[in-house]
Tab-separated table of C-alpha atoms and ligand atoms in Angstrom:
chain	number	residue	atom	x	y	z
A	1	UNK	CA	80.010	69.672	161.469
A	2	UNK	CA	78.793	65.955	161.396
A	3	UNK	CA	78.514	65.531	157.427
A	4	UNK	CA	78.022	61.608	155.757
A	5	UNK	CA	77.653	59.947	153.095
A	6	UNK	CA	74.947	58.161	151.833
A	7	UNK	CA	75.059	55.495	148.954
A	8	UNK	CA	72.485	53.251	146.766
A	9	UNK	CA	74.924	50.325	146.308
A	10	UNK	CA	74.467	47.322	143.623
A	11	UNK	CA	76.915	49.863	141.582
A	12	UNK	CA	80.534	49.234	139.929
A	13	UNK	CA	82.943	51.280	138.656
A	14	UNK	CA	83.614	52.566	135.576
A	15	UNK	CA	85.987	54.660	133.590
A	16	UNK	CA	88.644	56.792	134.584
A	17	UNK	CA	90.570	58.695	137.424
A	18	UNK	CA	93.970	60.670	138.163
A	19	UNK	CA	96.003	59.889	141.688
A	20	UNK	CA	97.812	62.459	143.143
A	21	UNK	CA	100.669	62.440	145.733
A	22	UNK	CA	100.933	60.125	148.763
A	23	UNK	CA	99.434	61.166	151.545
A	24	UNK	CA	102.178	59.590	153.394
A	25	UNK	CA	104.950	61.654	151.600
A	26	UNK	CA	103.888	65.175	151.049
A	27	UNK	CA	103.840	65.813	154.719
A	28	UNK	CA	106.794	64.630	155.854
A	29	UNK	CA	108.250	66.445	153.035
A	30	UNK	CA	105.869	69.599	154.371
A	31	UNK	CA	108.026	68.833	157.702
A	32	UNK	CA	111.644	68.778	155.790
A	33	UNK	CA	110.970	71.643	154.110
A	34	UNK	CA	111.539	73.540	158.367
A	35	UNK	CA	115.339	71.774	157.590
A	36	UNK	CA	116.209	75.197	155.515
A	37	UNK	CA	115.466	78.974	155.763
A	38	UNK	CA	113.935	79.805	152.655
A	39	UNK	CA	110.729	78.722	150.533
A	40	UNK	CA	110.721	75.313	149.674
A	41	UNK	CA	107.466	73.997	146.973
A	42	UNK	CA	106.362	70.875	146.545
A	43	UNK	CA	103.811	70.239	143.969
A	44	UNK	CA	101.585	67.031	143.064
A	45	UNK	CA	100.181	67.722	146.716
A	46	UNK	CA	97.164	66.243	147.426
A	47	UNK	CA	94.390	67.842	148.694
A	48	UNK	CA	93.650	65.818	151.576
A	49	UNK	CA	92.865	66.647	155.574
A	50	UNK	CA	96.026	65.713	156.523
A	51	UNK	CA	97.802	68.184	154.204
A	52	UNK	CA	95.513	70.783	156.085
A	53	UNK	CA	96.635	69.927	159.417
A	54	UNK	CA	100.303	69.291	158.834
A	55	UNK	CA	99.742	72.888	157.299
A	56	UNK	CA	98.672	74.138	160.531
A	57	UNK	CA	101.542	72.387	162.998
A	58	UNK	CA	103.612	74.581	160.190
A	59	UNK	CA	102.348	77.911	160.291
A	60	UNK	CA	101.999	77.112	164.433
A	61	UNK	CA	105.927	77.419	164.079
A	62	UNK	CA	106.118	80.431	161.909
A	63	UNK	CA	105.894	79.432	158.342
A	64	UNK	CA	104.207	81.243	155.801
A	65	UNK	CA	102.291	78.864	153.660
A	66	UNK	CA	101.028	79.357	149.653
A	67	UNK	CA	98.488	76.082	149.123
A	68	UNK	CA	97.218	76.473	145.405
A	69	UNK	CA	94.889	73.291	145.669
A	70	UNK	CA	94.329	73.219	142.209
A	71	UNK	CA	97.884	73.192	141.139
A	72	UNK	CA	98.664	70.822	144.060
A	73	UNK	CA	101.261	73.433	144.748
A	74	UNK	CA	102.404	74.112	148.078
A	75	UNK	CA	104.896	76.898	148.780
A	76	UNK	CA	106.212	76.584	152.823
A	77	UNK	CA	108.068	79.481	153.603
A	78	UNK	CA	110.248	78.952	156.665
A	79	UNK	CA	112.628	81.849	156.673
A	80	UNK	CA	111.104	82.640	160.516
A	81	UNK	CA	110.013	80.365	161.972
A	82	UNK	CA	109.089	81.429	165.464
A	83	UNK	CA	109.041	78.378	167.795
A	84	UNK	CA	110.594	75.320	168.826
A	85	UNK	CA	107.197	74.273	170.603
A	86	UNK	CA	103.602	72.336	168.584
A	87	UNK	CA	101.219	73.849	170.365
A	88	UNK	CA	99.250	70.899	172.211
A	89	UNK	CA	96.331	71.495	170.444
A	90	UNK	CA	98.295	69.433	167.499
A	91	UNK	CA	98.894	66.657	169.770
A	92	UNK	CA	95.882	63.396	168.348
A	93	UNK	CA	95.313	64.581	165.137
A	94	UNK	CA	98.124	62.784	162.919
A	95	UNK	CA	101.330	61.085	163.669
A	96	UNK	CA	103.096	64.530	162.310
A	97	UNK	CA	104.395	66.551	165.464
A	98	UNK	CA	107.355	63.545	166.683
A	99	UNK	CA	108.122	63.500	163.355
A	100	UNK	CA	109.556	67.917	163.463
A	101	UNK	CA	111.887	67.017	166.336
A	102	UNK	CA	114.738	66.435	164.446
A	103	UNK	CA	114.430	69.628	162.411
A	104	UNK	CA	113.431	71.951	165.038
A	105	UNK	CA	116.814	70.687	167.067
A	106	UNK	CA	118.547	71.675	164.431
A	107	UNK	CA	116.551	75.699	164.120
A	108	UNK	CA	116.688	75.871	167.669
A	109	UNK	CA	118.919	73.548	169.576
A	110	UNK	CA	115.588	71.814	171.194
A	111	UNK	CA	111.945	70.601	170.326
A	112	UNK	CA	108.802	70.537	172.232
A	113	UNK	CA	106.735	67.547	170.847
A	114	UNK	CA	103.204	66.676	172.447
A	115	UNK	CA	102.030	63.168	172.918
A	116	UNK	CA	100.368	62.409	168.986
A	117	UNK	CA	97.453	60.231	167.523
A	118	UNK	CA	96.529	59.477	164.228
A	119	UNK	CA	94.035	56.834	163.155
A	120	UNK	CA	92.968	54.304	166.125
A	121	UNK	CA	94.685	51.247	164.900
A	122	UNK	CA	96.654	50.398	168.255
A	123	UNK	CA	99.048	51.655	170.770
A	124	UNK	CA	101.202	52.954	168.118
A	125	UNK	CA	104.378	54.023	170.645
A	126	UNK	CA	107.486	56.331	169.687
A	127	UNK	CA	109.764	54.380	171.280
A	128	UNK	CA	111.882	53.873	168.594
A	129	UNK	CA	112.251	57.428	167.032
A	130	UNK	CA	113.539	58.652	171.374
A	131	UNK	CA	115.870	56.164	171.484
A	132	UNK	CA	117.183	57.123	168.325
A	133	UNK	CA	117.523	60.441	168.727
A	134	UNK	CA	119.193	59.551	172.519
A	135	UNK	CA	122.411	57.857	170.187
A	136	UNK	CA	122.109	61.043	168.698
A	137	UNK	CA	122.417	62.829	171.462
A	138	UNK	CA	119.589	64.729	172.361
A	139	UNK	CA	118.735	65.133	175.770
A	140	UNK	CA	114.792	63.972	176.361
A	141	UNK	CA	112.429	65.136	178.858
A	142	UNK	CA	108.750	64.425	179.203
A	143	UNK	CA	107.110	66.888	181.038
A	144	UNK	CA	103.231	68.041	181.578
A	145	UNK	CA	102.247	65.700	178.037
A	146	UNK	CA	104.880	66.471	175.876
A	147	UNK	CA	108.546	65.750	174.643
A	148	UNK	CA	111.195	68.088	175.460
A	149	UNK	CA	114.518	67.115	173.414
A	150	UNK	CA	117.470	69.218	173.317
A	151	UNK	CA	120.846	69.092	171.698
A	152	UNK	CA	122.723	72.006	170.950
A	153	UNK	CA	124.034	70.080	167.543
A	154	UNK	CA	123.011	65.914	167.082
A	155	UNK	CA	125.926	63.556	166.400
A	156	UNK	CA	126.214	60.725	164.143
A	157	UNK	CA	125.626	57.349	165.484
A	158	UNK	CA	124.511	53.696	163.966
A	159	UNK	CA	121.166	53.020	165.153
A	160	UNK	CA	119.571	49.288	165.209
A	161	UNK	CA	115.595	49.744	164.545
A	162	UNK	CA	113.836	46.598	167.109
A	163	UNK	CA	111.440	47.056	163.782
A	164	UNK	CA	111.675	48.903	160.437
A	165	UNK	CA	109.483	51.415	161.615
A	166	UNK	CA	108.740	54.047	158.288
A	167	UNK	CA	107.913	57.051	160.702
A	168	UNK	CA	111.497	56.415	162.930
A	169	UNK	CA	113.287	56.205	159.270
A	170	UNK	CA	112.280	59.113	158.074
A	171	UNK	CA	112.504	61.209	161.387
A	172	UNK	CA	116.105	59.957	162.428
A	173	UNK	CA	116.984	60.489	158.441
A	174	UNK	CA	115.887	63.863	158.636
A	175	UNK	CA	117.647	64.515	162.159
A	176	UNK	CA	120.602	63.153	160.245
A	177	UNK	CA	120.900	65.300	157.229
A	178	UNK	CA	122.218	68.332	159.177
A	179	UNK	CA	124.123	66.118	162.706
A	180	UNK	CA	127.765	66.437	162.787
A	181	UNK	CA	129.432	62.825	161.137
A	182	UNK	CA	127.554	59.886	159.646
A	183	UNK	CA	124.894	58.182	160.850
A	184	UNK	CA	123.933	54.734	159.672
A	185	UNK	CA	120.126	53.197	160.304
A	186	UNK	CA	119.723	49.837	160.275
A	187	UNK	CA	117.591	47.662	159.733
A	188	UNK	CA	115.207	50.778	158.765
A	189	UNK	CA	111.830	50.968	156.484
A	190	UNK	CA	113.027	51.406	152.637
A	191	UNK	CA	109.573	52.415	151.525
A	192	UNK	CA	108.949	54.224	147.919
A	193	UNK	CA	107.813	57.160	150.243
A	194	UNK	CA	111.055	57.506	151.901
A	195	UNK	CA	113.308	57.065	149.326
A	196	UNK	CA	110.951	59.631	147.854
A	197	UNK	CA	111.506	62.098	151.032
A	198	UNK	CA	115.506	61.288	150.797
A	199	UNK	CA	115.678	62.600	147.305
A	200	UNK	CA	113.641	66.164	148.348
A	201	UNK	CA	116.789	66.466	151.028
A	202	UNK	CA	118.798	65.290	148.605
A	203	UNK	CA	117.262	68.108	146.982
A	204	UNK	CA	117.548	70.417	149.934
A	205	UNK	CA	121.464	69.660	149.930
A	206	UNK	CA	121.250	67.010	152.367
A	207	UNK	CA	123.922	63.003	151.465
A	208	UNK	CA	122.154	60.113	152.055
A	209	UNK	CA	123.318	57.113	150.927
A	210	UNK	CA	120.531	53.931	150.342
A	211	UNK	CA	123.174	50.940	151.854
A	212	UNK	CA	122.063	46.864	151.179
A	213	UNK	CA	119.913	45.433	154.131
A	214	UNK	CA	117.826	47.823	154.849
A	215	UNK	CA	121.171	50.553	155.781
A	216	UNK	CA	120.365	54.048	155.172
A	217	UNK	CA	124.603	55.900	155.658
A	218	UNK	CA	123.263	60.047	156.288
A	219	UNK	CA	126.349	62.022	156.206
A	220	UNK	CA	125.746	65.200	157.592
A	221	UNK	CA	126.105	68.839	156.661
A	222	UNK	CA	126.302	72.123	157.716
A	223	UNK	CA	123.237	73.439	156.416
A	224	UNK	CA	120.967	72.438	153.678
A	225	UNK	CA	119.105	75.129	151.379
A	226	UNK	CA	115.373	75.233	149.994
A	227	UNK	CA	114.531	72.845	146.601
A	228	UNK	CA	111.679	72.185	144.765
A	229	UNK	CA	110.290	68.906	144.485
A	230	UNK	CA	107.220	66.766	143.439
A	231	UNK	CA	105.448	64.235	145.669
A	232	UNK	CA	105.855	60.697	144.571
A	233	UNK	CA	102.251	59.407	143.637
A	234	UNK	CA	100.347	57.742	145.941
A	235	UNK	CA	100.067	53.635	145.717
A	236	UNK	CA	97.646	53.124	148.571
A	237	UNK	CA	95.397	55.357	146.250
A	238	UNK	CA	95.701	53.399	143.496
A	239	UNK	CA	95.797	50.151	145.028
A	240	UNK	CA	92.412	51.543	146.453
A	241	UNK	CA	90.430	52.320	143.769
A	242	UNK	CA	91.538	49.074	142.522
A	243	UNK	CA	90.074	46.352	143.795
A	244	UNK	CA	87.035	48.803	144.054
A	245	UNK	CA	87.131	48.338	140.277
A	246	UNK	CA	87.751	44.539	140.616
A	247	UNK	CA	85.270	43.827	143.728
A	248	UNK	CA	81.972	45.750	142.046
A	249	UNK	CA	82.925	43.832	138.432
A	250	UNK	CA	84.016	46.814	136.752
A	251	UNK	CA	86.746	48.514	134.553
A	252	UNK	CA	88.905	51.198	135.405
A	253	UNK	CA	91.370	52.937	134.364
A	254	UNK	CA	93.839	54.252	136.769
A	255	UNK	CA	96.312	57.373	135.447
A	256	UNK	CA	99.064	57.480	137.549
A	257	UNK	CA	99.053	54.173	139.026
A	258	UNK	CA	102.640	53.174	139.131
A	259	UNK	CA	103.991	49.482	138.411
A	260	UNK	CA	107.476	49.633	140.099
A	261	UNK	CA	105.972	50.834	143.712
A	262	UNK	CA	102.618	47.771	143.317
A	263	UNK	CA	104.941	45.531	142.239
A	264	UNK	CA	103.654	43.602	145.790
A	265	UNK	CA	100.225	44.235	145.082
A	266	UNK	CA	99.617	43.098	141.051
A	267	UNK	CA	100.874	39.710	142.455
A	268	UNK	CA	98.736	39.257	145.192
A	269	UNK	CA	95.536	40.794	143.119
A	270	UNK	CA	96.703	38.825	140.340
A	271	UNK	CA	96.677	35.274	142.861
A	272	UNK	CA	93.361	36.534	143.896
A	273	UNK	CA	91.799	36.542	140.045
A	274	UNK	CA	91.911	40.261	139.531
A	275	UNK	CA	92.686	41.415	136.081
A	276	UNK	CA	95.131	44.240	134.634
A	277	UNK	CA	96.811	45.908	131.513
A	278	UNK	CA	99.697	48.516	131.636
A	279	UNK	CA	99.031	51.595	129.853
A	280	UNK	CA	100.850	54.333	129.208
A	281	UNK	CA	99.997	56.469	132.108
A	282	UNK	CA	98.644	54.130	134.502
A	283	UNK	CA	97.235	50.807	134.779
A	284	UNK	CA	93.634	49.090	133.634
A	285	UNK	CA	91.561	47.270	136.411
A	286	UNK	CA	88.734	45.489	134.981
A	287	UNK	CA	86.971	42.954	136.749
A	288	UNK	CA	84.026	42.436	134.890
A	289	UNK	CA	85.350	38.988	133.570
A	290	UNK	CA	86.612	37.961	136.857
A	291	UNK	CA	86.796	35.211	138.492
A	292	UNK	CA	88.131	35.944	142.478
A	293	UNK	CA	90.146	33.132	143.887
A	294	UNK	CA	90.801	33.237	147.845
A	295	UNK	CA	94.300	33.892	149.104
A	296	UNK	CA	96.670	33.315	151.893
A	297	UNK	CA	98.613	36.385	152.797
A	298	UNK	CA	100.329	38.375	155.095
A	299	UNK	CA	101.235	41.725	155.828
A	300	UNK	CA	104.913	43.227	156.309
A	301	UNK	CA	107.088	46.481	155.162
A	302	UNK	CA	108.568	47.143	152.082
A	303	UNK	CA	108.606	45.088	149.546
A	304	UNK	CA	105.846	43.087	151.661
A	305	UNK	CA	102.493	43.970	151.042
A	306	UNK	CA	101.889	46.934	152.810
A	307	UNK	CA	99.214	47.107	155.693
A	308	UNK	CA	97.304	49.672	154.064
A	309	UNK	CA	96.600	48.204	151.584
A	310	UNK	CA	94.869	44.952	153.512
A	311	UNK	CA	91.371	46.540	154.578
A	312	UNK	CA	91.143	46.818	150.446
A	313	UNK	CA	92.231	43.728	150.202
A	314	UNK	CA	89.506	41.824	152.268
A	315	UNK	CA	86.799	43.829	150.803
A	316	UNK	CA	87.925	42.001	147.069
A	317	UNK	CA	88.084	38.829	149.099
A	318	UNK	CA	84.857	38.728	150.800
A	319	UNK	CA	83.729	38.535	146.724
A	320	UNK	CA	86.084	35.935	146.472
A	321	UNK	CA	84.790	31.645	145.991
A	322	UNK	CA	86.531	29.459	149.318
A	323	UNK	CA	88.415	30.935	152.012
A	324	UNK	CA	91.371	32.960	152.156
A	325	UNK	CA	93.651	34.704	155.179
A	326	UNK	CA	95.244	37.335	155.827
A	327	UNK	CA	98.253	37.157	158.823
A	328	UNK	CA	98.681	41.333	159.908
A	329	UNK	CA	102.215	41.569	160.956
A	330	UNK	CA	102.684	45.328	161.137
A	331	UNK	CA	99.825	46.602	163.693
A	332	UNK	CA	98.366	44.109	166.001
A	333	UNK	CA	95.005	45.783	166.103
A	334	UNK	CA	94.437	46.495	163.062
A	335	UNK	CA	91.324	44.364	161.805
A	336	UNK	CA	88.681	46.470	163.590
A	337	UNK	CA	86.762	46.922	161.128
A	338	UNK	CA	85.648	43.151	160.274
A	339	UNK	CA	82.638	43.938	162.673
A	340	UNK	CA	80.381	46.175	161.199
A	341	UNK	CA	82.120	43.990	157.289
A	342	UNK	CA	79.871	40.865	159.229
A	343	UNK	CA	77.358	43.503	160.027
A	344	UNK	CA	76.718	43.832	156.263
A	345	UNK	CA	76.735	40.136	155.316
A	346	UNK	CA	80.360	39.514	155.125
A	347	UNK	CA	82.118	36.083	157.232
A	348	UNK	CA	85.642	37.544	159.018
A	349	UNK	CA	86.471	35.769	161.766
A	350	UNK	CA	89.714	36.604	163.812
A	351	UNK	CA	92.161	35.283	165.794
A	352	UNK	CA	94.835	35.598	167.794
A	353	UNK	CA	97.577	32.994	166.011
A	354	UNK	CA	99.492	33.800	163.279
A	355	UNK	CA	97.617	31.900	160.148
A	356	UNK	CA	99.045	31.143	157.308
A	357	UNK	CA	102.586	32.055	157.381
A	358	UNK	CA	105.593	32.733	159.467
A	359	UNK	CA	104.627	33.222	163.033
A	360	UNK	CA	105.113	37.282	164.200
A	361	UNK	CA	106.144	39.324	166.919
A	362	UNK	CA	102.744	39.782	167.823
A	363	UNK	CA	102.536	35.387	168.349
A	364	UNK	CA	100.894	34.642	172.173
A	365	UNK	CA	100.342	38.106	172.896
A	366	UNK	CA	96.297	37.490	172.470
A	367	UNK	CA	95.820	40.514	169.393
A	368	UNK	CA	93.426	39.416	167.179
A	369	UNK	CA	95.864	39.774	164.225
A	370	UNK	CA	94.976	37.004	161.546
A	371	UNK	CA	91.445	37.295	159.270
A	372	UNK	CA	89.793	33.896	157.465
A	373	UNK	CA	87.439	35.656	154.893
A	374	UNK	CA	84.840	33.163	153.485
A	375	UNK	CA	84.004	34.138	150.701
A	376	UNK	CA	81.685	34.994	148.116
A	377	UNK	CA	79.204	36.968	150.684
A	378	UNK	CA	76.365	39.102	149.424
A	379	UNK	CA	76.777	42.252	150.966
A	380	UNK	CA	73.334	44.435	152.234
A	381	UNK	CA	73.616	48.433	153.366
A	382	UNK	CA	73.266	49.389	156.695
A	383	UNK	CA	74.183	52.666	158.814
A	384	UNK	CA	78.062	52.684	159.384
A	385	UNK	CA	80.638	54.218	161.568
A	386	UNK	CA	84.192	54.889	160.289
A	387	UNK	CA	86.861	53.715	162.897
A	388	UNK	CA	90.001	54.711	160.701
A	389	UNK	CA	91.308	56.068	157.214
A	390	UNK	CA	91.692	52.772	155.158
A	391	UNK	CA	89.603	50.730	157.305
A	392	UNK	CA	86.736	53.725	155.733
A	393	UNK	CA	87.767	53.397	151.948
A	394	UNK	CA	86.715	49.537	152.566
A	395	UNK	CA	83.173	50.435	154.309
A	396	UNK	CA	83.096	52.768	150.372
A	397	UNK	CA	83.774	49.974	149.029
A	398	UNK	CA	80.783	47.455	150.795
A	399	UNK	CA	78.458	50.321	150.422
A	400	UNK	CA	78.758	50.548	146.579
A	401	UNK	CA	79.222	46.585	146.620
A	402	UNK	CA	76.124	45.698	148.877
A	403	UNK	CA	72.566	45.608	147.955
A	404	UNK	CA	70.796	48.878	149.282
A	405	UNK	CA	71.355	51.837	151.113
A	406	UNK	CA	74.165	52.329	153.313
A	407	UNK	CA	74.879	55.674	155.280
A	408	UNK	CA	78.563	56.234	156.709
A	409	UNK	CA	79.482	58.466	159.173
A	410	UNK	CA	83.142	59.603	160.271
A	411	UNK	CA	83.637	60.592	156.424
A	412	UNK	CA	86.214	63.355	158.068
A	413	UNK	CA	89.324	59.603	158.413
A	414	UNK	CA	88.402	59.201	154.721
A	415	UNK	CA	88.877	63.239	153.300
A	416	UNK	CA	92.110	62.479	155.899
A	417	UNK	CA	93.960	61.004	153.178
A	418	UNK	CA	91.652	60.534	149.982
A	419	UNK	CA	92.057	63.507	147.677
A	420	UNK	CA	88.648	64.547	146.466
A	421	UNK	CA	87.187	60.923	146.869
A	422	UNK	CA	83.469	61.948	146.800
A	423	UNK	CA	84.518	63.325	143.376
A	424	UNK	CA	86.380	60.379	142.409
A	425	UNK	CA	83.681	58.438	142.973
A	426	UNK	CA	80.831	60.125	141.381
A	427	UNK	CA	83.521	60.221	138.069
A	428	UNK	CA	83.450	56.553	138.019
A	429	UNK	CA	79.503	56.721	137.951
A	430	UNK	CA	78.593	55.801	142.159
A	431	UNK	CA	76.769	58.823	143.072
A	432	UNK	CA	77.827	59.662	146.807
A	433	UNK	CA	75.178	62.151	148.559
A	434	UNK	CA	76.218	63.971	151.652
A	435	UNK	CA	74.852	64.741	153.837
A	436	UNK	CA	76.538	67.454	156.806
A	437	UNK	CA	74.253	66.929	159.928
B	1	EPZ	C1	102.927	55.089	159.098
B	1	EPZ	O1	103.294	55.114	160.225
B	1	EPZ	C2	101.807	55.364	158.195
B	1	EPZ	N1	101.583	56.541	158.407
B	1	EPZ	C3	100.788	53.949	158.522
B	1	EPZ	O2	99.859	54.277	157.168
B	1	EPZ	C4	101.196	52.955	157.604
B	1	EPZ	O3	100.501	52.093	157.975
B	1	EPZ	C5	102.884	52.516	158.546
B	1	EPZ	O4	103.730	53.978	158.591
B	1	EPZ	C6	103.438	51.082	158.526
B	1	EPZ	O5	104.061	51.196	156.311
B	1	EPZ	C7	102.009	57.829	158.328
B	1	EPZ	O6	103.363	57.651	157.285
B	1	EPZ	C8	101.648	58.843	158.393
B	1	EPZ	P1	105.173	52.114	162.221
B	1	EPZ	P2	103.859	55.492	161.884
B	1	EPZ	O7	106.639	53.254	162.692
B	1	EPZ	O8	105.079	55.477	160.699
B	1	EPZ	C9	105.600	50.259	166.151
B	1	EPZ	C10	97.471	55.194	157.383
B	1	EPZ	O9	96.533	54.611	157.041
B	1	EPZ	N2	106.389	50.563	166.259
B	1	EPZ	O10	106.137	51.657	160.551
B	1	EPZ	O11	103.989	55.560	162.505
B	1	EPZ	C11	103.965	50.465	165.526
B	1	EPZ	O12	103.273	50.316	166.763
B	1	EPZ	C12	98.431	55.083	157.958
B	1	EPZ	O13	97.638	56.191	156.321
B	1	EPZ	C13	106.951	51.266	168.007
B	1	EPZ	O14	107.204	49.750	168.607
B	1	EPZ	O15	104.727	52.906	161.652
B	1	EPZ	C14	103.782	49.576	164.557
B	1	EPZ	O16	103.436	48.329	164.870
B	1	EPZ	C15	98.155	54.144	159.320
B	1	EPZ	N3	107.962	51.668	168.001
B	1	EPZ	C16	105.476	49.249	163.705
B	1	EPZ	O17	106.347	49.716	164.505
B	1	EPZ	C17	108.039	53.216	167.526
B	1	EPZ	O18	108.643	53.763	167.865
B	1	EPZ	C18	105.145	50.172	162.771
B	1	EPZ	O19	104.756	51.232	162.786
B	1	EPZ	C19	107.582	52.669	166.420
B	1	EPZ	C20	107.113	52.383	165.784
């Protein structure tokens, strides 16, 4: 049954919420648990659709999983895996199947991975993953809509990624943990969620060193053992609510928001006029007296401004006085959601030039990857359809700001990545009604 969110706008967020474990960490750690026969335990697990999808994938491979949702505990028993082939039904739901290549090779010497999907934000190829596995000695064949990997045991190698891809770095890190010899992943991603994966793997017995200059060095071991790990908090969820608080001129204490992992975001928020203060267990964001100002910023890999922070930030900038510029340098097609915001009253124009900063790898390719946002613009309620997860959250914030009623469909995208989102908005004084149709 399709679900809709209905919001009567013109409100502000006030109160306190708690952030939970990061979607983009927990799902990878669920995969990593398969490296060791036995029961691994993850804590601080969020209640999100992507955990459920990943749980389904793991169960289809023979894992026995217990998820105690209220406690945020996930026990994954990977003692008796039954197949190295990910069923086709999981292709297209999220980005997890390709990340199973290394752990399944370790357990079975082969892996069958259907073509994968995720949010509709560009083509999202897997060539870096495939090249990396070939360098580690895997044979890869594509047939009948799936990649088939084989390798008795992977061998350590030096791999230089063409771009610091999060998924390719994680995939190769997990594969290299049990390869023979040492692997160096250069030009690698170093996001906090990847460090968190390295910590979990280390707890399982892996030897992983973070070198300077975006290099991970992994000394392969013969086997890993099960471990218990607390998942890092979700800095995207924290930033999304922070922006919602400021844009709606509200006042929200976000428990679990971690300054260390939000340094870049907080700098840009401050430049845009957003006010915040650190408290014992989180950060308080207060927009009641903020004078919002325009900024010119580009997204980038860590420690740059995350591409997943871009969409909520755009909503904030629709409320700032003057012209802001955002140059998206991670994905070529991540402003598709702007048209709907324009329908609600925003003034956002998209350009294929690299605006406001350096040239990026999308220069002259014709992708509309720069946005100019004129503000402040009042927004008005509308009927809207969500195209992807982060855009979905932005639409929610736009709806809270907008005058009148907004009906949002496609909410399964939001629920894939945001823990108890309806409950949290209600807790902050915004009554979202949920309708099934
Ligand atoms: C992860 O996607 C996240 N997803 C994304 O979050 C996030 O936006 C992205 O990293 C960047 O931080 C998960 O962790 C599940 P990439 P991932 O490989 O790993 C190109 C969200 O909303 N590329 O770092 O798939 C690719 O097309 C999601 O939570 C290749 O060309 O991203 C993109 O332009 C959306 N070939 C760039 O690299 C490859 O083989 C970065 O992608 C791999 C990637």
